């Protein structure tokens, strides 16, 4: 949350952010606005404020707009705010929730105001394998948490049948993939549902002095099968560091939690197909998008190979590219 984007803040936005500061933060004065690296569906700004006693603090404003895969930004920011309240109260490393607004009284779009966390998305001085091992440990710890009460969150318990919505149609190769998936029905997830982050990638992890300072951007949070989170994170590790790093990531996670091969293979197919389906709307540079599409396709076919491994059933402990 500390990396700057090279863009200007318009005068109208600055005036609106100043109004947010006066309304939400006790008549605080807006001293400075800095655009931060945000996600595809939101714009993120650091607001430096000064109160009447001349004390300065920084808060983060995330402004959401509707996207094809998130048509209701008001529901997204409200859900994230309520979840952050629970997680922050429990002492977990998340930003402090300050305010949420979906009425459009100050900003036209729904926004979330949270505490600023000083940290970096880079783990300094670590090899890639050590970095992904640390990341895997953080994800495993998240999935091990138990809560008495969470706000209402989406359920993510099976990649089937929704995966068929994201698979391309028409090519012989794609028809073979559909036939292979249809041949591998999956029973419903019956274990205790885990809290899922939904977008666990290096850009959403802030580190300070080698320790995890905060997990940010909980807008895709859900409850259900932790393998859905693991599959998404492994694909993100592939994008960021390559397929060998993704394998190391899953190995490190597997040391803490079981990873049934067949179910994990289906989730890997799901996240790679869904990613390819929506990737054109992410605003990526053409060269980067082309590279990521190739990586997602390879990721999918590795999963399909694992899915077709006859020696390992549902209880097999799978790692991408290893076949068990």
CSV table of C-alpha atoms in Angstrom, one decimal:
chain,number,residue,atom,x,y,z
A,1,UNK,CA,0.0,0.0,0.0
A,2,UNK,CA,3.0,2.2,-0.1
A,3,UNK,CA,4.0,2.2,-3.8
A,4,UNK,CA,3.0,5.3,-5.7
A,5,UNK,CA,1.3,5.4,-9.0
A,6,UNK,CA,2.4,8.1,-11.4
A,7,UNK,CA,-0.8,10.0,-11.9
A,8,UNK,CA,-2.2,13.4,-11.0
A,9,UNK,CA,-5.0,14.0,-8.5
A,10,UNK,CA,-7.6,16.2,-10.0
A,11,UNK,CA,-8.7,19.4,-8.2
A,12,UNK,CA,-12.3,17.9,-7.9
A,13,UNK,CA,-11.0,14.8,-6.3
A,14,UNK,CA,-8.8,16.7,-3.9
A,15,UNK,CA,-11.8,18.8,-2.9
A,16,UNK,CA,-13.9,15.7,-2.4
A,17,UNK,CA,-11.2,14.0,-0.3
A,18,UNK,CA,-10.9,17.2,1.9
A,19,UNK,CA,-14.7,16.9,2.5
A,20,UNK,CA,-14.2,13.3,3.5
A,21,UNK,CA,-11.5,14.3,6.0
A,22,UNK,CA,-13.8,17.0,7.5
A,23,UNK,CA,-16.8,14.7,7.7
A,24,UNK,CA,-15.2,11.4,8.9
A,25,UNK,CA,-12.0,12.4,10.7
A,26,UNK,CA,-13.2,15.1,13.1
A,27,UNK,CA,-12.8,18.2,11.1
A,28,UNK,CA,-9.3,17.2,10.0
A,29,UNK,CA,-7.5,19.2,7.4
A,30,UNK,CA,-6.3,17.5,4.2
A,31,UNK,CA,-2.6,18.2,3.9
A,32,UNK,CA,-1.6,15.9,1.0
A,33,UNK,CA,-3.0,13.2,-1.3
A,34,UNK,CA,-0.8,10.5,-2.8
A,35,UNK,CA,-2.1,7.9,-5.3
A,36,UNK,CA,-1.2,4.4,-4.3
A,37,UNK,CA,-1.0,1.2,-6.2
A,38,UNK,CA,-4.5,-0.3,-6.2
A,39,UNK,CA,-6.4,-3.2,-7.7
A,40,UNK,CA,-8.3,-3.4,-10.9
A,41,UNK,CA,-11.6,-2.5,-9.4
A,42,UNK,CA,-10.5,0.3,-7.1
A,43,UNK,CA,-8.5,3.5,-7.0
A,44,UNK,CA,-6.4,3.9,-3.8
A,45,UNK,CA,-5.1,7.1,-2.2
A,46,UNK,CA,-3.2,8.0,0.9
A,47,UNK,CA,-4.6,11.0,2.6
A,48,UNK,CA,-2.3,12.9,5.0
A,49,UNK,CA,-4.4,14.7,7.6
A,50,UNK,CA,-3.8,17.2,10.3
A,51,UNK,CA,-6.1,17.7,13.3
A,52,UNK,CA,-6.8,20.8,15.3
A,53,UNK,CA,-3.9,20.0,17.6
A,54,UNK,CA,-1.6,19.9,14.5
A,55,UNK,CA,-1.1,16.2,14.8
A,56,UNK,CA,-0.6,14.4,11.5
A,57,UNK,CA,-1.8,11.0,10.4
A,58,UNK,CA,-2.3,9.1,7.2
A,59,UNK,CA,-5.4,7.2,6.2
A,60,UNK,CA,-6.1,5.2,3.0
A,61,UNK,CA,-9.2,5.8,0.8
A,62,UNK,CA,-10.3,3.1,-1.6
A,63,UNK,CA,-12.9,4.1,-4.2
A,64,UNK,CA,-14.7,1.3,-6.0
A,65,UNK,CA,-16.3,1.2,-9.4
A,66,UNK,CA,-18.5,-1.5,-10.8
A,67,UNK,CA,-16.8,-4.2,-12.9
A,68,UNK,CA,-18.1,-7.1,-14.9
A,69,UNK,CA,-17.1,-9.5,-12.1
A,70,UNK,CA,-18.1,-7.1,-9.3
A,71,UNK,CA,-21.3,-5.4,-10.5
A,72,UNK,CA,-22.3,-4.1,-7.0
A,73,UNK,CA,-19.4,-2.1,-5.5
A,74,UNK,CA,-21.6,-0.9,-2.6
A,75,UNK,CA,-22.0,-4.5,-1.4
A,76,UNK,CA,-18.3,-5.1,-1.9
A,77,UNK,CA,-17.1,-2.2,0.3
A,78,UNK,CA,-19.7,-2.8,3.0
A,79,UNK,CA,-18.8,-6.5,3.3
A,80,UNK,CA,-15.1,-5.7,3.4
A,81,UNK,CA,-15.6,-3.1,6.1
A,82,UNK,CA,-17.6,-5.4,8.3
A,83,UNK,CA,-15.0,-8.2,7.8
A,84,UNK,CA,-12.1,-5.8,8.7
A,85,UNK,CA,-14.0,-4.9,11.9
A,86,UNK,CA,-13.9,-8.6,13.0
A,87,UNK,CA,-10.4,-9.3,11.9
A,88,UNK,CA,-8.9,-6.1,13.4
A,89,UNK,CA,-10.7,-6.7,16.7
A,90,UNK,CA,-9.2,-10.2,16.8
A,91,UNK,CA,-5.7,-8.6,16.5
A,92,UNK,CA,-5.0,-9.9,13.0
A,93,UNK,CA,-2.6,-8.0,10.8
A,94,UNK,CA,-5.1,-6.0,8.7
A,95,UNK,CA,-5.7,-2.3,8.3
A,96,UNK,CA,-8.0,-0.6,10.8
A,97,UNK,CA,-11.4,0.0,9.3
A,98,UNK,CA,-12.4,3.7,9.8
A,99,UNK,CA,-15.5,4.4,7.7
A,100,UNK,CA,-17.5,3.2,4.8
A,101,UNK,CA,-19.9,5.2,2.6
A,102,UNK,CA,-22.2,3.8,-0.1
A,103,UNK,CA,-24.7,6.7,-0.2
A,104,UNK,CA,-22.7,9.0,-2.5
A,105,UNK,CA,-23.1,12.0,-0.3
A,106,UNK,CA,-19.5,13.1,-0.8
A,107,UNK,CA,-18.0,10.8,-3.5
A,108,UNK,CA,-20.1,9.5,-6.3
A,109,UNK,CA,-18.7,6.0,-5.9
A,110,UNK,CA,-18.7,3.8,-2.8
A,111,UNK,CA,-15.5,4.1,-0.8
A,112,UNK,CA,-13.8,2.6,2.2
A,113,UNK,CA,-11.5,4.5,4.6
A,114,UNK,CA,-8.9,2.5,6.5
A,115,UNK,CA,-5.8,3.0,8.5
A,116,UNK,CA,-2.5,3.3,6.7
A,117,UNK,CA,0.0,0.5,7.2
A,118,UNK,CA,3.7,1.3,6.8
A,119,UNK,CA,5.2,-1.6,4.8
A,120,UNK,CA,6.5,-2.9,1.5
A,121,UNK,CA,5.3,-5.6,-0.8
A,122,UNK,CA,8.9,-6.8,-1.2
A,123,UNK,CA,10.6,-9.2,1.2
A,124,UNK,CA,14.1,-7.8,1.2
A,125,UNK,CA,17.1,-10.1,1.2
A,126,UNK,CA,15.2,-13.3,0.6
A,127,UNK,CA,15.5,-15.8,-2.2
A,128,UNK,CA,12.3,-16.4,-4.2
A,129,UNK,CA,11.9,-19.8,-2.6
A,130,UNK,CA,12.2,-18.3,0.9
A,131,UNK,CA,9.8,-15.6,-0.1
A,132,UNK,CA,7.1,-18.0,-1.3
A,133,UNK,CA,7.6,-20.2,1.7
A,134,UNK,CA,7.0,-17.3,4.0
A,135,UNK,CA,3.9,-16.4,1.9
A,136,UNK,CA,2.6,-19.9,2.1
A,137,UNK,CA,3.0,-20.0,5.9
A,138,UNK,CA,0.9,-16.8,6.1
A,139,UNK,CA,-1.9,-18.3,4.0
A,140,UNK,CA,-1.8,-21.5,5.9
A,141,UNK,CA,-2.1,-19.6,9.2
A,142,UNK,CA,-5.1,-17.7,7.8
A,143,UNK,CA,-6.9,-20.9,6.8
A,144,UNK,CA,-6.3,-22.4,10.3
A,145,UNK,CA,-8.1,-19.5,12.0
A,146,UNK,CA,-11.5,-20.1,13.6
A,147,UNK,CA,-14.1,-17.4,14.2
A,148,UNK,CA,-17.3,-17.6,16.2
A,149,UNK,CA,-18.9,-15.0,13.9
A,150,UNK,CA,-18.1,-13.5,10.6
A,151,UNK,CA,-20.2,-11.1,8.5
A,152,UNK,CA,-22.1,-12.7,5.7
A,153,UNK,CA,-19.6,-13.7,3.0
A,154,UNK,CA,-19.9,-15.5,-0.3
A,155,UNK,CA,-19.4,-19.3,-0.2
A,156,UNK,CA,-16.7,-20.8,-2.3
A,157,UNK,CA,-17.0,-24.6,-1.9
A,158,UNK,CA,-16.7,-26.2,-5.4
A,159,UNK,CA,-15.2,-25.2,-8.7
A,160,UNK,CA,-18.0,-27.2,-10.5
A,161,UNK,CA,-20.1,-26.5,-12.4
A,162,UNK,CA,-19.2,-22.8,-12.6
A,163,UNK,CA,-15.8,-23.6,-14.2
A,164,UNK,CA,-17.7,-24.4,-17.4
A,165,UNK,CA,-18.8,-20.8,-17.7
A,166,UNK,CA,-15.2,-19.7,-18.1
A,167,UNK,CA,-13.8,-22.3,-20.4
A,168,UNK,CA,-13.6,-21.2,-24.1
A,169,UNK,CA,-15.7,-23.2,-26.5
A,170,UNK,CA,-15.3,-24.3,-30.1
A,171,UNK,CA,-11.8,-25.6,-30.3
A,172,UNK,CA,-11.2,-29.4,-30.3
A,173,UNK,CA,-8.7,-28.9,-27.4
A,174,UNK,CA,-11.3,-27.1,-25.4
A,175,UNK,CA,-13.9,-29.7,-26.0
A,176,UNK,CA,-11.5,-32.4,-24.8
A,177,UNK,CA,-10.9,-30.3,-21.6
A,178,UNK,CA,-14.7,-30.0,-21.0
A,179,UNK,CA,-15.0,-33.8,-21.5
A,180,UNK,CA,-12.2,-34.4,-19.1
A,181,UNK,CA,-13.8,-32.2,-16.4
A,182,UNK,CA,-17.2,-33.8,-16.9
A,183,UNK,CA,-15.5,-37.2,-16.2
A,184,UNK,CA,-14.3,-36.0,-12.8
A,185,UNK,CA,-17.4,-35.1,-10.7
A,186,UNK,CA,-16.5,-33.7,-7.3
A,187,UNK,CA,-18.5,-34.2,-4.1
A,188,UNK,CA,-19.3,-31.1,-2.2
A,189,UNK,CA,-16.8,-29.7,0.2
A,190,UNK,CA,-17.8,-31.1,3.6
A,191,UNK,CA,-15.0,-30.0,5.9
A,192,UNK,CA,-15.2,-27.0,8.2
A,193,UNK,CA,-15.2,-23.9,6.0
A,194,UNK,CA,-12.1,-21.7,6.2
A,195,UNK,CA,-11.9,-17.9,5.8
A,196,UNK,CA,-10.6,-17.2,2.4
A,197,UNK,CA,-8.8,-14.0,1.3
A,198,UNK,CA,-9.7,-14.5,-2.3
A,199,UNK,CA,-6.8,-12.5,-3.8
A,200,UNK,CA,-3.7,-13.6,-2.0
A,201,UNK,CA,-0.8,-12.4,-4.1
A,202,UNK,CA,2.4,-10.5,-3.4
A,203,UNK,CA,0.8,-7.1,-4.0
A,204,UNK,CA,-1.6,-7.6,-1.1
A,205,UNK,CA,1.0,-8.5,1.5
A,206,UNK,CA,2.8,-5.8,3.3
A,207,UNK,CA,6.1,-6.6,5.1
A,208,UNK,CA,8.1,-4.7,7.7
A,209,UNK,CA,11.5,-5.9,9.0
A,210,UNK,CA,10.9,-9.3,7.5
A,211,UNK,CA,7.5,-9.8,9.3
A,212,UNK,CA,4.0,-9.6,7.9
A,213,UNK,CA,2.7,-6.2,8.7
A,214,UNK,CA,-0.7,-6.5,7.0
A,215,UNK,CA,-2.8,-8.5,4.6
A,216,UNK,CA,-4.8,-5.9,2.6
A,217,UNK,CA,-7.6,-5.8,0.0
A,218,UNK,CA,-10.2,-8.2,1.4
A,219,UNK,CA,-12.9,-7.4,-1.1
A,220,UNK,CA,-12.9,-10.9,-2.6
A,221,UNK,CA,-13.1,-12.6,0.8
A,222,UNK,CA,-15.3,-15.7,1.1
A,223,UNK,CA,-15.7,-18.8,3.3
A,224,UNK,CA,-15.3,-22.3,2.0
A,225,UNK,CA,-12.6,-24.6,0.5
A,226,UNK,CA,-9.1,-23.4,1.3
A,227,UNK,CA,-7.8,-25.0,-1.8
A,228,UNK,CA,-9.6,-22.3,-3.9
A,229,UNK,CA,-7.4,-19.7,-2.1
A,230,UNK,CA,-4.3,-21.9,-2.6
A,231,UNK,CA,-4.9,-22.4,-6.3
A,232,UNK,CA,-5.4,-18.7,-6.8
A,233,UNK,CA,-2.3,-17.9,-4.9
A,234,UNK,CA,-0.2,-20.5,-6.7
A,235,UNK,CA,-1.3,-19.0,-10.1
A,236,UNK,CA,-0.3,-15.5,-8.8
A,237,UNK,CA,3.0,-16.9,-7.7
A,238,UNK,CA,3.4,-18.2,-11.3
A,239,UNK,CA,2.7,-14.8,-12.7
A,240,UNK,CA,5.1,-13.1,-10.3
A,241,UNK,CA,8.0,-15.6,-10.0
A,242,UNK,CA,7.5,-18.5,-12.4
A,243,UNK,CA,6.2,-22.1,-12.3
A,244,UNK,CA,9.0,-23.4,-10.1
A,245,UNK,CA,8.1,-20.8,-7.4
A,246,UNK,CA,4.5,-21.9,-7.6
A,247,UNK,CA,5.6,-25.5,-6.9
A,248,UNK,CA,7.7,-24.3,-4.0
A,249,UNK,CA,4.7,-22.3,-2.7
A,250,UNK,CA,2.4,-25.3,-2.7
A,251,UNK,CA,5.1,-27.5,-1.1
A,252,UNK,CA,5.5,-25.1,1.7
A,253,UNK,CA,1.7,-24.9,2.2
A,254,UNK,CA,1.4,-28.7,2.1
A,255,UNK,CA,3.7,-29.0,5.0
A,256,UNK,CA,1.0,-27.3,7.1
A,257,UNK,CA,-2.3,-28.5,5.5
A,258,UNK,CA,-3.2,-31.5,3.4
A,259,UNK,CA,-3.7,-30.8,-0.3
A,260,UNK,CA,-5.9,-33.5,-2.0
A,261,UNK,CA,-4.8,-33.8,-5.6
A,262,UNK,CA,-8.0,-34.1,-7.5
A,263,UNK,CA,-9.8,-31.3,-5.7
A,264,UNK,CA,-6.8,-29.0,-6.0
A,265,UNK,CA,-6.4,-29.8,-9.7
A,266,UNK,CA,-10.0,-28.8,-10.3
A,267,UNK,CA,-9.5,-25.5,-8.4
A,268,UNK,CA,-6.4,-24.8,-10.5
A,269,UNK,CA,-8.3,-25.3,-13.7
A,270,UNK,CA,-11.0,-23.0,-12.3
A,271,UNK,CA,-8.8,-20.1,-11.4
A,272,UNK,CA,-6.7,-20.3,-14.6
A,273,UNK,CA,-9.9,-20.4,-16.7
A,274,UNK,CA,-11.5,-17.6,-14.8
A,275,UNK,CA,-8.4,-15.5,-14.9
A,276,UNK,CA,-8.1,-15.9,-18.7
A,277,UNK,CA,-11.8,-15.1,-19.1
A,278,UNK,CA,-11.5,-11.7,-17.3
A,279,UNK,CA,-7.9,-10.8,-18.0
A,280,UNK,CA,-8.8,-8.5,-20.9
A,281,UNK,CA,-10.6,-6.2,-18.5
A,282,UNK,CA,-7.6,-5.7,-16.1
A,283,UNK,CA,-5.9,-3.0,-18.1
A,284,UNK,CA,-2.7,-4.9,-18.6
A,285,UNK,CA,0.0,-3.9,-21.1
A,286,UNK,CA,-0.4,-6.1,-24.2
A,287,UNK,CA,3.0,-7.9,-23.7
A,288,UNK,CA,2.3,-8.6,-20.1
A,289,UNK,CA,-1.2,-9.9,-20.8
A,290,UNK,CA,0.1,-12.2,-23.5
A,291,UNK,CA,2.7,-13.6,-21.1
A,292,UNK,CA,0.2,-14.1,-18.4
A,293,UNK,CA,-2.2,-15.9,-20.8
A,294,UNK,CA,0.5,-18.3,-21.7
A,295,UNK,CA,1.3,-18.9,-18.0
A,296,UNK,CA,-2.4,-19.4,-17.2
A,297,UNK,CA,-2.7,-21.9,-20.0
A,298,UNK,CA,0.3,-23.9,-18.9
A,299,UNK,CA,-1.0,-23.8,-15.3
A,300,UNK,CA,-4.3,-25.2,-16.5
A,301,UNK,CA,-2.8,-28.0,-18.5
A,302,UNK,CA,-0.5,-29.0,-15.6
A,303,UNK,CA,-3.6,-29.3,-13.4
A,304,UNK,CA,-5.4,-31.3,-16.1
A,305,UNK,CA,-2.4,-33.7,-16.2
A,306,UNK,CA,-2.7,-34.1,-12.4
A,307,UNK,CA,-6.5,-34.6,-12.7
A,308,UNK,CA,-5.9,-37.5,-15.1
A,309,UNK,CA,-3.2,-39.2,-12.9
A,310,UNK,CA,-4.8,-42.7,-12.3
A,311,UNK,CA,-2.5,-43.6,-9.4
A,312,UNK,CA,-3.8,-40.8,-7.2
A,313,UNK,CA,-7.4,-40.4,-6.0
A,314,UNK,CA,-9.0,-37.7,-4.1
A,315,UNK,CA,-6.7,-38.2,-1.1
A,316,UNK,CA,-3.5,-37.8,-3.1
A,317,UNK,CA,-1.4,-34.9,-1.9
A,318,UNK,CA,-0.7,-32.9,-5.0
A,319,UNK,CA,1.8,-30.3,-6.1
A,320,UNK,CA,1.5,-28.6,-9.5
A,321,UNK,CA,3.8,-30.2,-12.0
A,322,UNK,CA,4.7,-33.1,-9.8
A,323,UNK,CA,1.8,-35.4,-10.3
A,324,UNK,CA,1.8,-36.1,-6.5
